[in-house]
Amino acid sequence: MAANPYHPYGPANPYAPAPPPPRPARRPSRTTGPLLVTSTVTMGLMAGLFFTFDVSIMPGLARTDDRFYVEAMQNFNELIDNSGLFALVFIGAFVATTTAAVLDFRRGHRSPALWATVAATLYLVALLITFSVNIPLNMELAQLGDPAKVTDFALVDKFKGIWETTNIMRTLLCAAALGCLAHCLKLHGRATATVPAPAAPQAPPPHFPPYAPRTG
């Protein structure tokens, strides 16, 4: 009696296609994690700097006269503009965040890349406000010259109304970006915590000869 070709324990089909080899697991990037930590720290420093102006420096200067206000702000701006450390943090926060988003996206970690992109976008808006509003006002204040020789302090009211408002906006934007980066770090850690090993090939089922009834 011929063997039943549909028997579950019959011989394996020699013409069946071989299963595809398992894809090699991607190794986690050694650069993205440190970049995310760097971007989180620098973003926190920027948010803290803007927040300090909001809650202490500007309210404290508001209690002084216009001449002292101009002199203090001129000194603050001069020190910040000539600080290499500030420039490194100020620009580094955007560069590190953007680079981390690109690397995570290329690694296939879409969720961390998305949150890093949102953080970079929020900080980019803060940079645009800085370069379009705050820095021009700082330059106008510097052009007044020696506060002891200034007779018209009309610029001070404009400075207080616009500069302080936009600084609050920068604080909120940087704080939101910092929250996005904190969540991004958590997602990145989950995505790279364990790298799945390639699946081991399974052994074929045991082969039993087809059942043939006895005759005679």
PDB file of C-alpha atoms in Angstrom:
ATOM      1  CA  MET A   1       0.000   0.000   0.000  1.00  0.00           C
ATOM      2  CA  ALA A   2       1.380   3.385  -0.996  1.00  0.00           C
ATOM      3  CA  ALA A   3       2.078   5.910   1.658  1.00  0.00           C
ATOM      4  CA  ASN A   4      -0.528   8.571   2.116  1.00  0.00           C
ATOM      5  CA  PRO A   5       1.051  11.857   0.915  1.00  0.00           C
ATOM      6  CA  TYR A   6      -1.229  13.821   3.246  1.00  0.00           C
ATOM      7  CA  HIS A   7      -0.288  11.829   6.356  1.00  0.00           C
ATOM      8  CA  PRO A   8       0.838  14.290   9.068  1.00  0.00           C
ATOM      9  CA  TYR A   9       3.924  12.210   9.743  1.00  0.00           C
ATOM     10  CA  GLY A  10       4.824  11.569   6.168  1.00  0.00           C
ATOM     11  CA  PRO A  11       8.168  12.540   4.674  1.00  0.00           C
ATOM     12  CA  ALA A  12       8.925  16.243   4.420  1.00  0.00           C
ATOM     13  CA  ASN A  13       8.409  17.877   1.053  1.00  0.00           C
ATOM     14  CA  PRO A  14      11.870  18.191  -0.501  1.00  0.00           C
ATOM     15  CA  TYR A  15      10.633  21.030  -2.704  1.00  0.00           C
ATOM     16  CA  ALA A  16       9.307  23.198   0.133  1.00  0.00           C
ATOM     17  CA  PRO A  17      11.055  26.600   0.299  1.00  0.00           C
ATOM     18  CA  ALA A  18      13.587  27.006   3.078  1.00  0.00           C
ATOM     19  CA  PRO A  19      12.612  29.409   5.856  1.00  0.00           C
ATOM     20  CA  PRO A  20      14.282  32.847   5.568  1.00  0.00           C
ATOM     21  CA  PRO A  21      17.333  33.359   7.779  1.00  0.00           C
ATOM     22  CA  PRO A  22      16.682  35.469  10.889  1.00  0.00           C
ATOM     23  CA  ARG A  23      17.583  39.130  10.611  1.00  0.00           C
ATOM     24  CA  PRO A  24      20.637  40.125  12.588  1.00  0.00           C
ATOM     25  CA  ALA A  25      19.689  42.188  15.639  1.00  0.00           C
ATOM     26  CA  ARG A  26      20.761  45.807  15.522  1.00  0.00           C
ATOM     27  CA  ARG A  27      23.162  46.793  18.209  1.00  0.00           C
ATOM     28  CA  PRO A  28      22.189  49.843  20.228  1.00  0.00           C
ATOM     29  CA  SER A  29      24.057  52.995  19.291  1.00  0.00           C
ATOM     30  CA  ARG A  30      26.784  54.004  21.711  1.00  0.00           C
ATOM     31  CA  THR A  31      26.376  57.652  20.700  1.00  0.00           C
ATOM     32  CA  THR A  32      22.644  58.297  21.007  1.00  0.00           C
ATOM     33  CA  GLY A  33      22.430  57.685  24.762  1.00  0.00           C
ATOM     34  CA  PRO A  34      25.216  60.120  25.736  1.00  0.00           C
ATOM     35  CA  LEU A  35      23.814  62.656  23.277  1.00  0.00           C
ATOM     36  CA  LEU A  36      20.385  62.455  24.898  1.00  0.00           C
ATOM     37  CA  VAL A  37      21.923  62.899  28.337  1.00  0.00           C
ATOM     38  CA  THR A  38      23.897  65.902  27.057  1.00  0.00           C
ATOM     39  CA  SER A  39      20.846  67.465  25.462  1.00  0.00           C
ATOM     40  CA  THR A  40      18.791  66.933  28.626  1.00  0.00           C
ATOM     41  CA  VAL A  41      21.425  68.541  30.840  1.00  0.00           C
ATOM     42  CA  THR A  42      22.019  71.520  28.543  1.00  0.00           C
ATOM     43  CA  MET A  43      18.285  72.032  28.036  1.00  0.00           C
ATOM     44  CA  GLY A  44      17.818  72.011  31.799  1.00  0.00           C
ATOM     45  CA  LEU A  45      20.557  74.620  32.189  1.00  0.00           C
ATOM     46  CA  MET A  46      18.899  76.901  29.640  1.00  0.00           C
ATOM     47  CA  ALA A  47      15.482  76.498  31.236  1.00  0.00           C
ATOM     48  CA  GLY A  48      17.014  77.243  34.636  1.00  0.00           C
ATOM     49  CA  LEU A  49      18.775  80.354  33.348  1.00  0.00           C
ATOM     50  CA  PHE A  50      15.612  81.812  31.827  1.00  0.00           C
ATOM     51  CA  PHE A  51      13.603  80.847  34.913  1.00  0.00           C
ATOM     52  CA  THR A  52      16.102  82.641  37.166  1.00  0.00           C
ATOM     53  CA  PHE A  53      15.592  85.851  35.204  1.00  0.00           C
ATOM     54  CA  ASP A  54      11.809  85.419  35.490  1.00  0.00           C
ATOM     55  CA  VAL A  55      11.553  84.893  39.237  1.00  0.00           C
ATOM     56  CA  SER A  56      14.462  86.839  40.707  1.00  0.00           C
ATOM     57  CA  ILE A  57      16.602  89.025  38.445  1.00  0.00           C
ATOM     58  CA  MET A  58      13.921  90.948  36.566  1.00  0.00           C
ATOM     59  CA  PRO A  59      11.580  91.408  39.580  1.00  0.00           C
ATOM     60  CA  GLY A  60      14.568  92.556  41.621  1.00  0.00           C
ATOM     61  CA  LEU A  61      15.666  95.077  38.981  1.00  0.00           C
ATOM     62  CA  ALA A  62      12.106  96.377  38.751  1.00  0.00           C
ATOM     63  CA  ARG A  63      12.534  97.706  42.308  1.00  0.00           C
ATOM     64  CA  THR A  64      15.492  99.871  41.281  1.00  0.00           C
ATOM     65  CA  ASP A  65      15.611 103.111  39.272  1.00  0.00           C
ATOM     66  CA  ASP A  66      16.046 103.181  35.486  1.00  0.00           C
ATOM     67  CA  ARG A  67      19.725 104.094  35.612  1.00  0.00           C
ATOM     68  CA  PHE A  68      20.649 101.116  37.754  1.00  0.00           C
ATOM     69  CA  TYR A  69      18.366  98.898  35.633  1.00  0.00           C
ATOM     70  CA  VAL A  70      20.243  99.808  32.455  1.00  0.00           C
ATOM     71  CA  GLU A  71      23.653  99.404  34.061  1.00  0.00           C
ATOM     72  CA  ALA A  72      22.819  95.981  35.497  1.00  0.00           C
ATOM     73  CA  MET A  73      21.335  94.631  32.252  1.00  0.00           C
ATOM     74  CA  GLN A  74      24.292  95.917  30.257  1.00  0.00           C
ATOM     75  CA  ASN A  75      26.640  94.065  32.586  1.00  0.00           C
ATOM     76  CA  PHE A  76      24.576  90.877  32.454  1.00  0.00           C
ATOM     77  CA  ASN A  77      24.429  90.897  28.660  1.00  0.00           C
ATOM     78  CA  GLU A  78      28.129  91.638  28.282  1.00  0.00           C
ATOM     79  CA  LEU A  79      29.117  88.777  30.560  1.00  0.00           C
ATOM     80  CA  ILE A  80      26.787  86.319  28.791  1.00  0.00           C
ATOM     81  CA  ASP A  81      27.859  87.402  25.299  1.00  0.00           C
ATOM     82  CA  ASN A  82      31.547  86.918  26.151  1.00  0.00           C
ATOM     83  CA  SER A  83      31.077  83.565  27.879  1.00  0.00           C
ATOM     84  CA  GLY A  84      32.290  80.608  25.838  1.00  0.00           C
ATOM     85  CA  LEU A  85      30.636  78.206  28.262  1.00  0.00           C
ATOM     86  CA  PHE A  86      27.256  79.859  27.731  1.00  0.00           C
ATOM     87  CA  ALA A  87      27.678  79.722  23.946  1.00  0.00           C
ATOM     88  CA  LEU A  88      28.533  76.032  24.181  1.00  0.00           C
ATOM     89  CA  VAL A  89      25.414  75.265  26.219  1.00  0.00           C
ATOM     90  CA  PHE A  90      23.194  77.635  24.230  1.00  0.00           C
ATOM     91  CA  ILE A  91      24.003  76.081  20.835  1.00  0.00           C
ATOM     92  CA  GLY A  92      24.921  72.617  22.127  1.00  0.00           C
ATOM     93  CA  ALA A  93      21.407  71.985  23.426  1.00  0.00           C
ATOM     94  CA  PHE A  94      19.980  72.259  19.911  1.00  0.00           C
ATOM     95  CA  VAL A  95      22.810  70.376  18.172  1.00  0.00           C
ATOM     96  CA  ALA A  96      22.783  67.463  20.631  1.00  0.00           C
ATOM     97  CA  THR A  97      18.994  67.122  20.565  1.00  0.00           C
ATOM     98  CA  THR A  98      18.767  67.228  16.768  1.00  0.00           C
ATOM     99  CA  THR A  99      21.604  64.744  16.316  1.00  0.00           C
ATOM    100  CA  ALA A 100      20.076  62.325  18.826  1.00  0.00           C
ATOM    101  CA  ALA A 101      16.735  62.503  17.007  1.00  0.00           C
ATOM    102  CA  VAL A 102      18.384  61.663  13.676  1.00  0.00           C
ATOM    103  CA  LEU A 103      20.372  58.757  15.114  1.00  0.00           C
ATOM    104  CA  ASP A 104      17.341  57.272  16.865  1.00  0.00           C
ATOM    105  CA  PHE A 105      15.306  57.566  13.680  1.00  0.00           C
ATOM    106  CA  ARG A 106      17.986  55.761  11.660  1.00  0.00           C
ATOM    107  CA  ARG A 107      18.098  52.993  14.256  1.00  0.00           C
ATOM    108  CA  GLY A 108      14.386  52.445  13.891  1.00  0.00           C
ATOM    109  CA  HIS A 109      13.521  53.848  17.325  1.00  0.00           C
ATOM    110  CA  ARG A 110      10.655  55.971  16.062  1.00  0.00           C
ATOM    111  CA  SER A 111       9.058  56.924  19.399  1.00  0.00           C
ATOM    112  CA  PRO A 112      12.253  58.319  21.000  1.00  0.00           C
ATOM    113  CA  ALA A 113      13.099  60.050  17.726  1.00  0.00           C
ATOM    114  CA  LEU A 114       9.668  61.697  17.653  1.00  0.00           C
ATOM    115  CA  TRP A 115       9.968  63.078  21.187  1.00  0.00           C
ATOM    116  CA  ALA A 116      13.512  64.313  20.526  1.00  0.00           C
ATOM    117  CA  THR A 117      12.254  66.045  17.380  1.00  0.00           C
ATOM    118  CA  VAL A 118       9.504  67.778  19.356  1.00  0.00           C
ATOM    119  CA  ALA A 119      12.080  68.929  21.924  1.00  0.00           C
ATOM    120  CA  ALA A 120      14.369  70.265  19.193  1.00  0.00           C
ATOM    121  CA  THR A 121      11.457  72.109  17.592  1.00  0.00           C
ATOM    122  CA  LEU A 122      10.424  73.731  20.867  1.00  0.00           C
ATOM    123  CA  TYR A 123      13.976  74.863  21.532  1.00  0.00           C
ATOM    124  CA  LEU A 124      14.295  76.139  17.964  1.00  0.00           C
ATOM    125  CA  VAL A 125      11.314  78.419  18.606  1.00  0.00           C
ATOM    126  CA  ALA A 126      13.072  79.691  21.745  1.00  0.00           C
ATOM    127  CA  LEU A 127      16.188  80.397  19.670  1.00  0.00           C
ATOM    128  CA  LEU A 128      14.171  82.282  17.072  1.00  0.00           C
ATOM    129  CA  ILE A 129      12.620  84.436  19.799  1.00  0.00           C
ATOM    130  CA  THR A 130      16.074  85.105  21.233  1.00  0.00           C
ATOM    131  CA  PHE A 131      17.639  86.191  17.950  1.00  0.00           C
ATOM    132  CA  SER A 132      14.621  88.178  16.723  1.00  0.00           C
ATOM    133  CA  VAL A 133      13.509  89.915  19.936  1.00  0.00           C
ATOM    134  CA  ASN A 134      15.790  89.617  22.959  1.00  0.00           C
ATOM    135  CA  ILE A 135      19.163  90.149  21.309  1.00  0.00           C
ATOM    136  CA  PRO A 136      18.038  93.246  19.327  1.00  0.00           C
ATOM    137  CA  LEU A 137      16.673  94.750  22.566  1.00  0.00           C
ATOM    138  CA  ASN A 138      19.966  93.986  24.315  1.00  0.00           C
ATOM    139  CA  MET A 139      21.814  95.785  21.511  1.00  0.00           C
ATOM    140  CA  GLU A 140      19.553  98.833  21.830  1.00  0.00           C
ATOM    141  CA  LEU A 141      20.224  98.893  25.550  1.00  0.00           C
ATOM    142  CA  ALA A 142      23.973  98.656  24.964  1.00  0.00           C
ATOM    143  CA  GLN A 143      23.848 101.559  22.494  1.00  0.00           C
ATOM    144  CA  LEU A 144      22.660 103.857  25.250  1.00  0.00           C
ATOM    145  CA  GLY A 145      26.240 103.917  26.476  1.00  0.00           C
ATOM    146  CA  ASP A 146      27.250 104.937  29.960  1.00  0.00           C
ATOM    147  CA  PRO A 147      24.103 104.955  32.122  1.00  0.00           C
ATOM    148  CA  ALA A 148      25.506 107.860  34.132  1.00  0.00           C
ATOM    149  CA  LYS A 149      25.298 110.060  31.013  1.00  0.00           C
ATOM    150  CA  VAL A 150      21.890 108.905  29.773  1.00  0.00           C
ATOM    151  CA  THR A 151      19.087 111.423  30.053  1.00  0.00           C
ATOM    152  CA  ASP A 152      16.262 109.603  28.232  1.00  0.00           C
ATOM    153  CA  PHE A 153      15.278 106.218  29.670  1.00  0.00           C
ATOM    154  CA  ALA A 154      12.185 105.664  27.520  1.00  0.00           C
ATOM    155  CA  LEU A 155      13.750 102.454  26.210  1.00  0.00           C
ATOM    156  CA  VAL A 156      13.553 100.933  29.689  1.00  0.00           C
ATOM    157  CA  ASP A 157       9.760 100.719  29.633  1.00  0.00           C
ATOM    158  CA  LYS A 158       9.860  99.058  26.205  1.00  0.00           C
ATOM    159  CA  PHE A 159      12.562  96.704  27.409  1.00  0.00           C
ATOM    160  CA  LYS A 160      10.607  95.705  30.496  1.00  0.00           C
ATOM    161  CA  GLY A 161       7.386  95.094  28.610  1.00  0.00           C
ATOM    162  CA  ILE A 162       8.762  93.070  25.672  1.00  0.00           C
ATOM    163  CA  TRP A 163      11.985  91.453  26.930  1.00  0.00           C
ATOM    164  CA  GLU A 164      10.469  90.105  30.123  1.00  0.00           C
ATOM    165  CA  THR A 165       7.416  88.709  28.294  1.00  0.00           C
ATOM    166  CA  THR A 166       9.490  86.904  25.681  1.00  0.00           C
ATOM    167  CA  ASN A 167      11.788  85.564  28.373  1.00  0.00           C
ATOM    168  CA  ILE A 168       8.785  83.907  30.047  1.00  0.00           C
ATOM    169  CA  MET A 169       7.976  82.342  26.677  1.00  0.00           C
ATOM    170  CA  ARG A 170      11.549  81.024  26.407  1.00  0.00           C
ATOM    171  CA  THR A 171      11.276  79.539  29.881  1.00  0.00           C
ATOM    172  CA  LEU A 172       8.068  77.702  29.021  1.00  0.00           C
ATOM    173  CA  LEU A 173       9.454  76.432  25.714  1.00  0.00           C
ATOM    174  CA  CYS A 174      12.657  75.138  27.292  1.00  0.00           C
ATOM    175  CA  ALA A 175      10.769  73.542  30.178  1.00  0.00           C
ATOM    176  CA  ALA A 176       8.482  71.755  27.710  1.00  0.00           C
ATOM    177  CA  ALA A 177      11.501  70.630  25.674  1.00  0.00           C
ATOM    178  CA  LEU A 178      13.128  69.344  28.867  1.00  0.00           C
ATOM    179  CA  GLY A 179      10.034  67.272  29.648  1.00  0.00           C
ATOM    180  CA  CYS A 180      10.070  65.820  26.127  1.00  0.00           C
ATOM    181  CA  LEU A 181      13.730  64.865  26.486  1.00  0.00           C
ATOM    182  CA  ALA A 182      13.098  63.193  29.851  1.00  0.00           C
ATOM    183  CA  HIS A 183      10.367  61.070  28.242  1.00  0.00           C
ATOM    184  CA  CYS A 184      12.634  60.433  25.262  1.00  0.00           C
ATOM    185  CA  LEU A 185      15.362  59.115  27.556  1.00  0.00           C
ATOM    186  CA  LYS A 186      12.906  56.681  29.106  1.00  0.00           C
ATOM    187  CA  LEU A 187      11.730  55.414  25.711  1.00  0.00           C
ATOM    188  CA  HIS A 188      15.276  55.147  24.430  1.00  0.00           C
ATOM    189  CA  GLY A 189      16.268  53.108  27.461  1.00  0.00           C
ATOM    190  CA  ARG A 190      13.401  50.691  26.891  1.00  0.00           C
ATOM    191  CA  ALA A 191      14.223  50.347  23.195  1.00  0.00           C
ATOM    192  CA  THR A 192      17.875  49.532  23.838  1.00  0.00           C
ATOM    193  CA  ALA A 193      17.641  47.634  27.131  1.00  0.00           C
ATOM    194  CA  THR A 194      17.596  44.191  25.524  1.00  0.00           C
ATOM    195  CA  VAL A 195      18.626  43.196  22.041  1.00  0.00           C
ATOM    196  CA  PRO A 196      16.663  40.123  20.875  1.00  0.00           C
ATOM    197  CA  ALA A 197      18.858  37.200  19.910  1.00  0.00           C
ATOM    198  CA  PRO A 198      18.309  35.467  16.560  1.00  0.00           C
ATOM    199  CA  ALA A 199      15.720  32.697  16.793  1.00  0.00           C
ATOM    200  CA  ALA A 200      17.237  29.220  16.885  1.00  0.00           C
ATOM    201  CA  PRO A 201      16.167  26.961  14.003  1.00  0.00           C
ATOM    202  CA  GLN A 202      13.515  24.495  15.071  1.00  0.00           C
ATOM    203  CA  ALA A 203      14.077  20.777  14.561  1.00  0.00           C
ATOM    204  CA  PRO A 204      11.711  19.107  12.067  1.00  0.00           C
ATOM    205  CA  PRO A 205       8.987  16.887  13.525  1.00  0.00           C
ATOM    206  CA  PRO A 206       9.904  13.217  13.973  1.00  0.00           C
ATOM    207  CA  HIS A 207       9.322  11.045  10.937  1.00  0.00           C
ATOM    208  CA  PHE A 208       7.356   7.827  11.272  1.00  0.00           C
ATOM    209  CA  PRO A 209       6.847   5.398   8.433  1.00  0.00           C
ATOM    210  CA  PRO A 210       3.340   5.373   7.065  1.00  0.00           C
ATOM    211  CA  TYR A 211       1.008   2.793   8.544  1.00  0.00           C
ATOM    212  CA  ALA A 212       0.380  -0.197   6.318  1.00  0.00           C
ATOM    213  CA  PRO A 213      -2.200  -2.844   7.340  1.00  0.00           C
ATOM    214  CA  ARG A 214      -1.062  -6.468   7.447  1.00  0.00           C
ATOM    215  CA  THR A 215      -2.353  -8.815   4.796  1.00  0.00           C
ATOM    216  CA  GLY A 216      -2.570 -12.569   4.614  1.00  0.00           C
TER     217      GLY A 216
END
